[in-house]
Amino acid sequence: GNSVTQMEGPVTLSEEAFLTINCTYTATGYPSLFWYVQYPGEGLQLLLKATKADDKGSNKGFEATYRKETTSFHLEKGSVQVSDSAVYFCALSAASYNTDKLIFGTGTRLQVFP
Amino acid sequence: DTEVTQTPKHLVMGMTNKKSLKCEQHMGHRAMYWYKQKAKKPPELMFVYSYEKLSINESVPSRFSPECPNSSLLNLHLHALQPEDSALYLCASSQEGNRGAGNTIYFGEGSWLTVV
């Protein structure tokens, strides 16, 4: 079946450090891949997406590349800020579904300290 | 800013109460969703409406009753809930719900529900 695996958190970093949050997936067909961010007390916001192999999604300094050969979609940012503290969810939407059904990873909490 | 609007933001209800959560979007999306999120967990899909018809019910107990009055509105009627139903309820929408093309799903801010 389809699934998403994320690294366990929390990830604790100092401001301006480099961030990587690992995400790998298992899917039939050719899924679209997403990163969503959830700030404390809020709903989910789309951070970035990629719909085919080798696509790079980017937004607000975050990047992730769709790697079909390693079935990965790791999230990176070169210099994190305190305001990036949130929970990050990797998700896929598999083309085999009849509707846009998201499969989420467990989420990774990021804590950035000044 | 999210373009999916949910009301109320917070709701406290007793186990014998009947209440409703409401959701509205004006992006012209034809698919709308209800998700439930418990603390420190990812969202779990409950229902999907595609072109105002219920297309997915993820074996949700009947004490949760969805309704889609038109393509912009989605309600979740609540009756005889249990304390374990306390959670964040997220509404979402996407452009087309029945093609599985990886359309982006946009979420609202959620309604925090506490059952006492």
Short mmCIF file of C-alpha atoms in Angstrom, two decimals, chain A residues 21-112:
data_model
loop_
_atom_site.label_atom_id
_atom_site.label_comp_id
_atom_site.label_asym_id
_atom_site.label_seq_id
_atom_site.Cartn_x
_atom_site.Cartn_y
_atom_site.Cartn_z
CA ILE A 21 13.93 16.64 7.44
CA ASN A 22 13.96 13.24 5.77
CA CYS A 23 10.91 11.82 4.02
CA THR A 24 10.62 8.58 2.07
CA TYR A 25 7.56 7.08 0.49
CA THR A 26 6.09 3.86 -0.84
CA ALA A 27 3.53 4.15 -3.59
CA THR A 28 2.12 2.44 -6.64
CA GLY A 29 2.00 4.54 -9.75
CA TYR A 30 3.38 8.07 -9.81
CA PRO A 31 2.40 10.04 -6.73
CA SER A 32 2.51 13.78 -6.19
CA LEU A 33 4.46 14.80 -3.11
CA PHE A 34 3.81 17.61 -0.65
CA TRP A 35 5.21 19.28 2.42
CA TYR A 36 2.69 20.92 4.74
CA VAL A 37 3.54 23.05 7.78
CA GLN A 38 1.43 23.47 10.90
CA TYR A 39 2.25 26.36 13.23
CA PRO A 40 1.10 26.07 16.85
CA GLY A 41 -2.66 26.33 17.19
CA GLU A 42 -3.24 26.59 13.44
CA GLY A 43 -4.35 24.49 10.49
CA LEU A 44 -2.11 23.06 7.78
CA GLN A 45 -0.51 25.26 5.14
CA LEU A 46 0.96 23.98 1.93
CA LEU A 47 4.68 24.67 1.97
CA LEU A 48 5.69 23.16 -1.37
CA LYS A 49 4.87 20.37 -3.81
CA ALA A 50 6.29 18.35 -6.67
CA THR A 51 4.27 16.33 -9.14
CA LYS A 52 6.88 14.34 -11.07
CA ALA A 53 10.33 12.87 -10.75
CA ASP A 54 13.23 15.37 -10.51
CA ASP A 55 10.85 18.28 -9.88
CA LYS A 56 12.04 20.67 -7.19
CA GLY A 57 9.46 22.43 -5.06
CA SER A 58 10.50 25.60 -3.25
CA ASN A 59 8.93 28.26 -1.05
CA LYS A 60 10.08 30.64 1.71
CA GLY A 61 13.66 29.32 1.46
CA PHE A 62 12.57 25.69 1.80
CA GLU A 63 13.30 23.20 -0.97
CA ALA A 64 12.58 19.54 -1.69
CA THR A 65 13.41 17.43 -4.75
CA TYR A 66 11.30 14.49 -5.91
CA ARG A 67 13.76 11.59 -6.15
CA LYS A 68 12.14 8.57 -7.76
CA GLU A 69 15.25 6.40 -7.60
CA THR A 70 15.47 6.76 -3.82
CA THR A 71 11.72 7.32 -3.28
CA SER A 72 12.52 10.40 -1.22
CA PHE A 73 11.37 14.00 -0.84
CA HIS A 74 13.64 15.47 1.83
CA LEU A 75 12.94 19.00 3.06
CA GLU A 76 15.88 21.41 3.32
CA LYS A 77 16.50 25.00 4.31
CA GLY A 78 19.85 26.70 4.37
CA SER A 79 19.29 29.00 7.35
CA VAL A 80 16.37 28.48 9.73
CA GLN A 81 14.69 31.18 11.77
CA VAL A 82 12.87 31.05 15.09
CA SER A 83 9.66 31.67 13.13
CA ASP A 84 10.15 28.33 11.31
CA SER A 85 9.35 26.47 14.53
CA ALA A 86 6.38 24.27 13.62
CA VAL A 87 5.37 20.72 12.74
CA TYR A 88 6.20 19.63 9.19
CA PHE A 89 4.20 16.91 7.44
CA CYS A 90 5.31 15.08 4.32
CA ALA A 91 2.43 13.70 2.28
CA LEU A 92 1.65 11.97 -0.99
CA SER A 93 -1.34 11.89 -3.27
CA ALA A 94 -1.33 8.78 -5.39
CA ALA A 95 -2.56 8.93 -8.94
CA SER A 96 -4.22 5.56 -8.56
CA TYR A 97 -6.84 7.01 -6.28
CA ASN A 98 -10.05 8.27 -7.79
CA THR A 99 -9.85 11.37 -5.69
CA ASP A 100 -7.17 13.55 -4.14
CA LYS A 101 -6.56 11.53 -1.01
CA LEU A 102 -3.51 12.59 0.99
CA ILE A 103 -1.41 10.06 2.86
CA PHE A 104 0.52 11.83 5.64
CA GLY A 105 3.70 11.00 7.44
CA THR A 106 3.71 11.21 11.22
CA GLY A 107 5.02 14.78 11.24
CA THR A 108 8.32 16.21 12.48
CA ARG A 109 8.41 18.96 15.07
CA LEU A 110 11.09 21.61 14.46
CA GLN A 111 12.22 23.82 17.31
CA VAL A 112 14.55 26.71 16.48
#
